[in-house]
Amino acid sequence: MAYSKNSTASGLKPKNKLRRQAAFLSIKKARESDKRDARLRRKREEDKDPSLRETRLAQNKPTTIDAKRVWDEPVGDEEDALGWAIDVERLAKRRKSEQEEAEKTGEHGAENADGEEEEGVLAKLKKLDQATKGQGALDDEVDDEADSMLDSEDSELDSDSDLGSDIASSRKRPANRASSPSATSTATNMELSPEFLKKKFPQIFDTQVEEPKILITTSLNSTLHKEAEIFTSLFPNSTYIRRSKNFHAHKYSVREIASFASARGFTALVIVMQAHHKKEIDGIDIIPLPSGPHVHFSVSNWIEGRKLPRHANDSGHYPELILNQFKTPLGILTAHLFKNLFPAKPELEGRQVLTLHNQRDYIFVRRHRYVFRDKRESEKPILGTDGKPIPGVEDVKVGMQEIGPRMTLKLRRIDRGIQHKSGQEWQWKGRMDKQRTRFNL
């Protein structure tokens, strides 16, 4: 069969290899040309009508794993609430809306009762005649009204009850999942702390220390003295004491160190853990004094500040603390744990900020120094979460310089008291991350 250009257009593949390559290149060239023409045509239309570009960008948002995040339906007792992947902020909003609906229905019922009292005798007689004519239908209506009254009473009781009863009532609702709250920022709302967390961990939620005092030490026979000294610059008002004087000295247990530190006014104990066969940092333990809980994090991607390109030096000021995307009860507990390690009043003149950003159960720790400056003509303005410039700061830009250290944390275990033998409130287990759209923090 003779080769022709129409054979490739009709779907026939040439037998000759060179002609197949040429045909493929011509098809690819035509396809790219059509895409380029469509792109330029769309650009000309969007330049004439900018609303078309806004509509296209609003529809063409990329679908990420974070956007596909799923939430659990709370089932069981509050004792297991640390394992629930529920959004505390969304649950509080739903509970508030249910209370408002219950109040509105109560006011509406009171208005109906007042209207019935104001009715005349003639109207009551007419209602009585209608009632005698349709007694059977009335019985059905009475049953329906009784059911609705029972439902309303249950909803009122659920709205006034604690988190556990509200969770039980929410399971009776339709299975349609509600969308995540459209927050203006990713900052964690520290005021939304469930009551069962406050009762179970009073040492974390009830303590309000203006000036925390932290004792830092290492694991047994550790050589991470330099890394422990770096942690003293990260946590304000912290002191590093070696675990033992030498290899043959007495090995103090964590309980002995905790009692020693608590008697001397320390509010928290931080233990820098070393890997078994490497001289590298493997994890950190944070223990609120005097009685815990004992929280263990694994550490990865550790980089000292002096190894960061164009790094800044620590000035010793109290940093501002930013806690991002801690949404579940376990995340709220973790956020309060780190909050208690830093003074409540940062020194703003130092312009230092420490960020703990939670994403897919990994906590990224970064420390920066920032400066405000005027925006150059070639730079873009600061955009909000909606993709539009923030009013009032169109001519302002922020310059940042990382101080360090840089590391990534992952929550592994929460003990009831001090050390592992006290029992576990929560523990990361293997294959917990098998479902890639469900996260614990």
XYZ file of C-alpha atoms in Angstrom:
441
model
C 0.000 0.000 0.000
C 1.384 3.379 -0.952
C 1.925 5.856 1.874
C -0.134 9.022 1.952
C -0.778 11.778 4.462
C -4.426 10.790 4.724
C -3.488 7.357 6.065
C -2.283 8.822 9.369
C -5.314 11.041 9.646
C -7.649 8.107 9.107
C -5.905 6.103 11.839
C -3.836 3.772 9.664
C -0.291 3.273 10.922
C 2.473 3.294 8.278
C 4.633 0.193 8.177
C 7.820 2.141 7.620
C 9.461 3.220 10.881
C 10.725 6.575 9.595
C 7.316 7.441 8.180
C 5.687 6.473 11.493
C 8.052 8.805 13.330
C 7.349 11.630 10.893
C 3.605 11.030 11.188
C 3.789 11.089 14.979
C 5.763 14.344 14.953
C 3.261 15.970 12.618
C 0.349 14.886 14.823
C 2.152 16.114 17.930
C 2.943 19.438 16.257
C -0.688 19.934 15.236
C -1.900 19.065 18.736
C 0.508 21.514 20.385
C -0.451 24.202 17.873
C -4.136 23.774 18.711
C -3.408 23.994 22.439
C -1.323 27.140 21.964
C -4.009 28.778 19.829
C -6.671 27.955 22.435
C -4.482 29.326 25.224
C -3.798 32.590 23.393
C -7.464 32.922 22.445
C -8.473 32.432 26.092
C -5.891 35.003 27.179
C -7.280 37.609 24.783
C -10.818 36.978 26.002
C -9.774 37.162 29.672
C -7.919 40.430 29.075
C -11.168 41.914 27.797
C -13.264 40.416 30.629
C -11.210 39.711 33.834
C -14.195 37.964 35.428
C -13.629 35.028 33.071
C -10.141 34.511 34.513
C -11.447 34.626 38.088
C -14.124 32.063 37.265
C -11.610 29.764 35.577
C -9.146 29.936 38.464
C -11.926 29.306 40.981
C -12.976 26.151 39.133
C -9.503 24.828 38.336
C -8.216 24.409 41.874
C -5.873 21.418 42.144
C -7.135 18.509 44.218
C -4.610 17.649 46.930
C -4.568 15.025 49.655
C -5.239 17.758 52.218
C -8.324 18.824 50.286
C -9.543 15.206 50.272
C -9.158 14.877 54.039
C -11.904 12.801 55.636
C -13.220 12.986 59.200
C -14.443 10.225 61.466
C -17.968 9.827 62.737
C -17.492 9.880 66.543
C -18.445 6.468 67.927
C -17.766 5.258 71.454
C -16.804 6.770 74.755
C -14.823 9.952 75.323
C -12.036 7.833 76.791
C -11.077 6.975 73.203
C -11.538 10.528 71.896
C -7.808 11.029 71.311
C -8.064 8.534 68.467
C -10.938 10.371 66.769
C -10.142 12.312 63.625
C -12.804 14.979 64.165
C -12.590 18.705 63.548
C -13.119 20.396 66.916
C -13.896 23.769 65.347
C -16.499 22.359 62.974
C -18.069 20.350 65.810
C -18.323 23.484 67.962
C -19.981 25.411 65.127
C -22.493 22.620 64.539
C -23.281 22.455 68.233
C -23.806 26.209 68.391
C -26.151 26.147 65.397
C -28.179 23.341 67.005
C -28.537 25.385 70.180
C -29.711 28.397 68.188
C -32.266 26.259 66.338
C -33.530 24.841 69.634
C -33.926 28.359 71.035
C -35.813 29.475 67.927
C -38.182 26.507 68.093
C -38.791 27.225 71.779
C -39.650 30.852 71.042
C -41.922 29.782 68.175
C -43.751 27.339 70.448
C -44.256 30.032 73.079
C -45.736 32.387 70.458
C -48.156 29.665 69.327
C -49.240 29.081 72.922
C -49.920 32.799 73.403
C -51.972 32.844 70.188
C -54.117 29.956 71.370
C -54.886 31.732 74.642
C -55.986 34.838 72.765
C -58.439 32.923 70.541
C -62.147 33.501 71.137
C -64.834 31.030 72.192
C -66.264 30.746 68.656
C -62.959 29.658 67.223
C -62.592 27.025 69.917
C -66.073 25.628 69.114
C -65.221 25.374 65.407
C -62.057 23.486 66.268
C -64.063 21.159 68.492
C -66.516 20.374 65.662
C -63.673 19.635 63.273
C -62.107 17.394 65.870
C -65.254 15.281 66.270
C -65.563 14.789 62.490
C -62.041 13.453 61.950
C -61.186 11.647 65.150
C -59.129 8.959 63.406
C -57.062 11.431 61.460
C -56.602 13.449 64.619
C -55.216 10.432 66.464
C -52.581 9.987 63.774
C -51.711 13.652 63.958
C -51.468 13.452 67.740
C -49.080 10.514 67.428
C -46.952 12.440 64.937
C -46.962 15.471 67.209
C -45.948 13.302 70.151
C -43.079 11.892 68.130
C -42.002 15.359 67.085
C -42.192 16.537 70.698
C -40.009 13.642 71.772
C -37.544 14.485 69.014
C -37.464 18.125 70.067
C -36.903 17.161 73.689
C -34.068 14.873 72.641
C -32.489 17.636 70.580
C -32.724 20.070 73.498
C -31.144 17.539 75.833
C -28.428 16.852 73.289
C -27.689 20.548 72.851
C -27.328 21.049 76.610
C -25.297 17.922 77.226
C -21.540 17.455 76.990
C -19.481 16.496 73.963
C -20.202 12.790 74.251
C -24.002 13.131 74.075
C -23.678 15.586 71.196
C -21.543 13.071 69.326
C -24.131 10.341 69.929
C -26.926 12.533 68.534
C -24.871 13.469 65.483
C -24.679 9.798 64.453
C -28.448 9.796 63.836
C -28.125 12.454 61.181
C -27.795 11.733 57.436
C -24.497 10.329 56.265
C -23.670 13.327 54.051
C -20.279 14.669 55.072
C -20.093 18.361 55.797
C -17.394 20.375 54.134
C -14.471 21.696 56.126
C -14.870 25.180 57.617
C -13.601 27.923 55.342
C -11.173 29.500 57.768
C -9.450 32.752 56.944
C -6.133 31.313 58.091
C -4.574 28.029 59.135
C -3.893 29.186 62.697
C -5.110 26.900 65.476
C -7.979 28.213 67.594
C -6.660 27.603 71.114
C -9.950 28.593 72.766
C -11.764 25.521 71.391
C -10.579 22.913 73.879
C -12.991 20.028 74.613
C -13.956 19.590 78.244
C -12.859 15.953 78.401
C -9.319 17.014 77.455
C -9.261 19.575 80.264
C -10.391 16.936 82.765
C -7.961 14.283 81.560
C -4.895 16.566 81.180
C -5.234 19.344 83.783
C -1.452 19.763 83.901
C -1.504 20.966 80.274
C -4.747 22.944 80.059
C -5.109 24.442 83.557
C -1.583 25.715 84.082
C -0.975 29.324 83.040
C 2.707 30.065 83.556
C 3.926 33.508 82.562
C 7.602 32.492 82.600
C 8.091 28.761 81.928
C 11.297 27.219 83.215
C 12.577 24.215 81.266
C 15.208 21.622 82.123
C 16.916 19.994 79.129
C 18.873 16.756 79.340
C 19.752 13.800 77.109
C 19.240 10.056 77.041
C 21.621 7.686 78.826
C 25.238 7.693 77.582
C 24.397 10.279 74.940
C 26.948 12.386 73.081
C 24.454 14.979 71.801
C 25.712 17.786 74.019
C 25.948 20.271 71.160
C 22.376 19.556 70.015
C 21.095 19.912 73.572
C 22.779 23.317 73.826
C 20.976 24.331 70.624
C 17.655 23.483 72.284
C 18.465 25.968 75.058
C 18.383 28.723 72.429
C 15.123 27.379 71.004
C 13.217 27.212 74.317
C 13.400 30.399 76.441
C 14.419 30.131 80.114
C 15.881 26.671 79.572
C 18.914 25.054 81.208
C 20.928 22.081 79.980
C 22.273 19.588 82.536
C 24.142 16.445 81.501
C 22.435 13.138 82.278
C 25.494 11.835 84.143
C 28.935 13.169 84.981
C 30.760 10.372 83.155
C 30.170 6.882 81.813
C 30.718 5.203 85.200
C 28.664 7.687 87.226
C 25.191 7.026 88.607
C 22.499 6.782 85.914
C 19.570 8.891 87.088
C 16.148 7.737 85.933
C 13.624 10.044 84.320
C 11.454 9.939 87.450
C 14.386 11.047 89.614
C 15.200 13.877 87.226
C 11.541 14.951 87.107
C 11.260 15.108 90.904
C 14.587 16.976 91.079
C 13.433 19.535 88.494
C 9.958 19.954 89.980
C 11.417 20.683 93.420
C 13.532 23.471 91.921
C 10.754 25.313 90.119
C 11.056 23.840 86.632
C 7.770 23.585 84.729
C 8.797 21.127 81.997
C 11.438 18.533 81.216
C 12.796 18.023 77.682
C 14.900 14.930 76.926
C 16.942 14.798 73.716
C 17.042 11.189 72.506
C 19.980 9.739 70.561
C 19.732 6.985 67.943
C 21.101 3.606 69.051
C 23.817 3.204 66.424
C 24.312 6.797 65.260
C 25.458 9.995 66.884
C 22.334 11.752 65.670
C 19.215 13.083 67.315
C 16.409 10.542 67.065
C 13.593 12.075 69.116
C 12.588 14.361 71.963
C 10.477 13.715 75.059
C 8.457 16.550 76.598
C 7.172 16.084 80.165
C 5.070 18.752 81.919
C 6.072 18.714 85.573
C 5.442 17.404 88.143
C 3.418 14.387 86.968
C 3.351 14.334 83.161
C 1.981 13.233 80.725
C 5.077 11.957 78.945
C 4.936 12.876 75.235
C 7.404 11.370 72.766
C 8.162 12.776 69.298
C 10.428 11.307 66.661
C 12.798 13.780 64.983
C 13.885 13.727 61.338
C 15.533 16.159 58.915
C 17.543 17.821 61.674
C 19.639 20.757 60.392
C 21.578 23.113 62.629
C 21.162 26.822 62.133
C 24.792 27.391 61.160
C 24.386 24.969 58.220
C 21.452 26.861 56.728
C 22.314 29.150 53.800
C 22.285 32.863 54.688
C 21.113 32.086 58.207
C 20.602 34.591 61.014
C 21.845 34.415 64.603
C 19.705 34.100 67.690
C 19.312 37.373 69.590
C 17.885 35.834 72.774
C 14.445 37.481 72.527
C 11.243 35.629 73.363
C 9.774 34.524 70.011
C 6.228 34.752 68.778
C 4.608 31.329 68.504
C 2.553 30.245 65.470
C 0.640 26.955 65.635
C -0.897 25.904 62.328
C -3.515 23.282 61.438
C -3.958 21.464 64.759
C -7.644 20.523 64.452
C -8.418 17.212 66.161
C -8.520 16.626 69.956
C -5.053 15.085 69.715
C -3.874 18.103 67.723
C -5.322 20.558 70.263
C -3.520 18.678 73.043
C -0.228 18.853 71.128
C -0.664 22.568 70.440
C -1.266 23.330 74.133
C 1.773 21.244 75.055
C 4.055 23.440 72.923
C 2.245 26.598 73.990
C 3.184 25.969 77.635
C 6.883 25.846 76.706
C 6.996 29.499 75.618
C 6.275 32.740 77.486
C 2.810 34.186 77.029
C 4.215 37.641 76.215
C 6.747 37.588 73.349
C 9.335 40.315 72.910
C 8.178 41.923 69.678
C 11.267 44.093 69.319
C 13.271 40.940 68.576
C 11.081 40.200 65.496
C 11.554 36.454 65.972
C 8.820 33.947 65.191
C 8.724 30.189 65.796
C 6.353 28.245 63.547
C 5.032 24.744 64.196
C 3.157 23.793 61.050
C 1.206 20.536 61.098
C 0.662 18.896 57.735
C -0.342 15.236 57.313
C 0.647 14.476 60.937
C 4.168 15.866 60.467
C 5.074 18.963 62.500
C 7.556 21.207 60.692
C 9.555 23.411 63.070
C 11.020 26.640 61.676
C 12.382 29.780 63.353
C 12.762 33.057 61.454
C 13.495 36.717 61.915
C 11.269 39.025 59.873
C 11.419 42.643 58.733
C 8.830 44.845 57.042
C 9.907 46.817 53.976
C 8.405 48.666 51.029
C 7.291 46.650 48.025
C 9.274 47.035 44.837
C 7.548 47.688 41.538
C 8.550 44.289 40.167
C 7.093 42.394 43.155
C 3.553 41.127 43.598
C 1.364 42.285 46.508
C 0.520 40.124 49.520
C -2.425 37.846 48.763
C -5.013 36.480 51.172
C -6.476 32.986 51.322
C -8.964 33.964 48.598
C -6.149 34.857 46.199
C -6.880 38.594 46.288
C -4.616 41.388 47.606
C -5.131 42.184 51.284
C -6.433 45.763 51.631
C -4.174 48.124 53.541
C -0.883 46.309 52.922
C -0.592 46.591 49.154
C 2.752 48.410 49.405
C 4.271 46.274 52.186
C 6.487 43.194 51.874
C 7.997 40.951 54.531
C 11.611 39.825 54.414
C 12.490 36.640 56.320
C 15.761 35.105 57.435
C 15.850 31.641 58.976
C 17.592 31.245 62.314
C 17.270 27.515 62.849
C 17.397 24.797 63.915
C 15.196 23.082 61.346
C 13.534 19.744 62.098
C 10.432 17.636 61.512
C 8.531 16.069 64.408
C 6.012 13.252 64.476
C 3.937 12.364 67.524
C 4.527 8.748 68.523
C 3.266 8.208 72.072
C 1.471 9.877 74.981
C 1.927 8.218 78.390
C -0.452 8.827 81.282
C 2.349 9.569 83.713
C 6.110 9.617 83.503
C 7.740 6.906 81.369
C 6.254 4.006 79.448
C 5.181 1.857 82.425
C 2.525 4.368 83.485
C 0.308 3.319 80.565
C -0.505 4.933 77.248
C -3.264 7.408 76.457
C -2.429 7.269 72.752
C 0.212 5.522 70.675
C 1.025 5.560 66.992
C 0.765 2.089 65.511
C 1.877 0.594 62.246
C -0.370 1.010 59.190
C -2.147 3.970 60.791
C -1.317 5.963 57.681
C -2.599 3.319 55.277
C -5.621 5.519 54.532
C -3.849 8.518 53.044
C -6.759 10.917 53.521
C -7.154 10.412 57.284
C -4.891 12.237 59.743
C -4.630 12.173 63.536
C -3.627 15.788 64.198
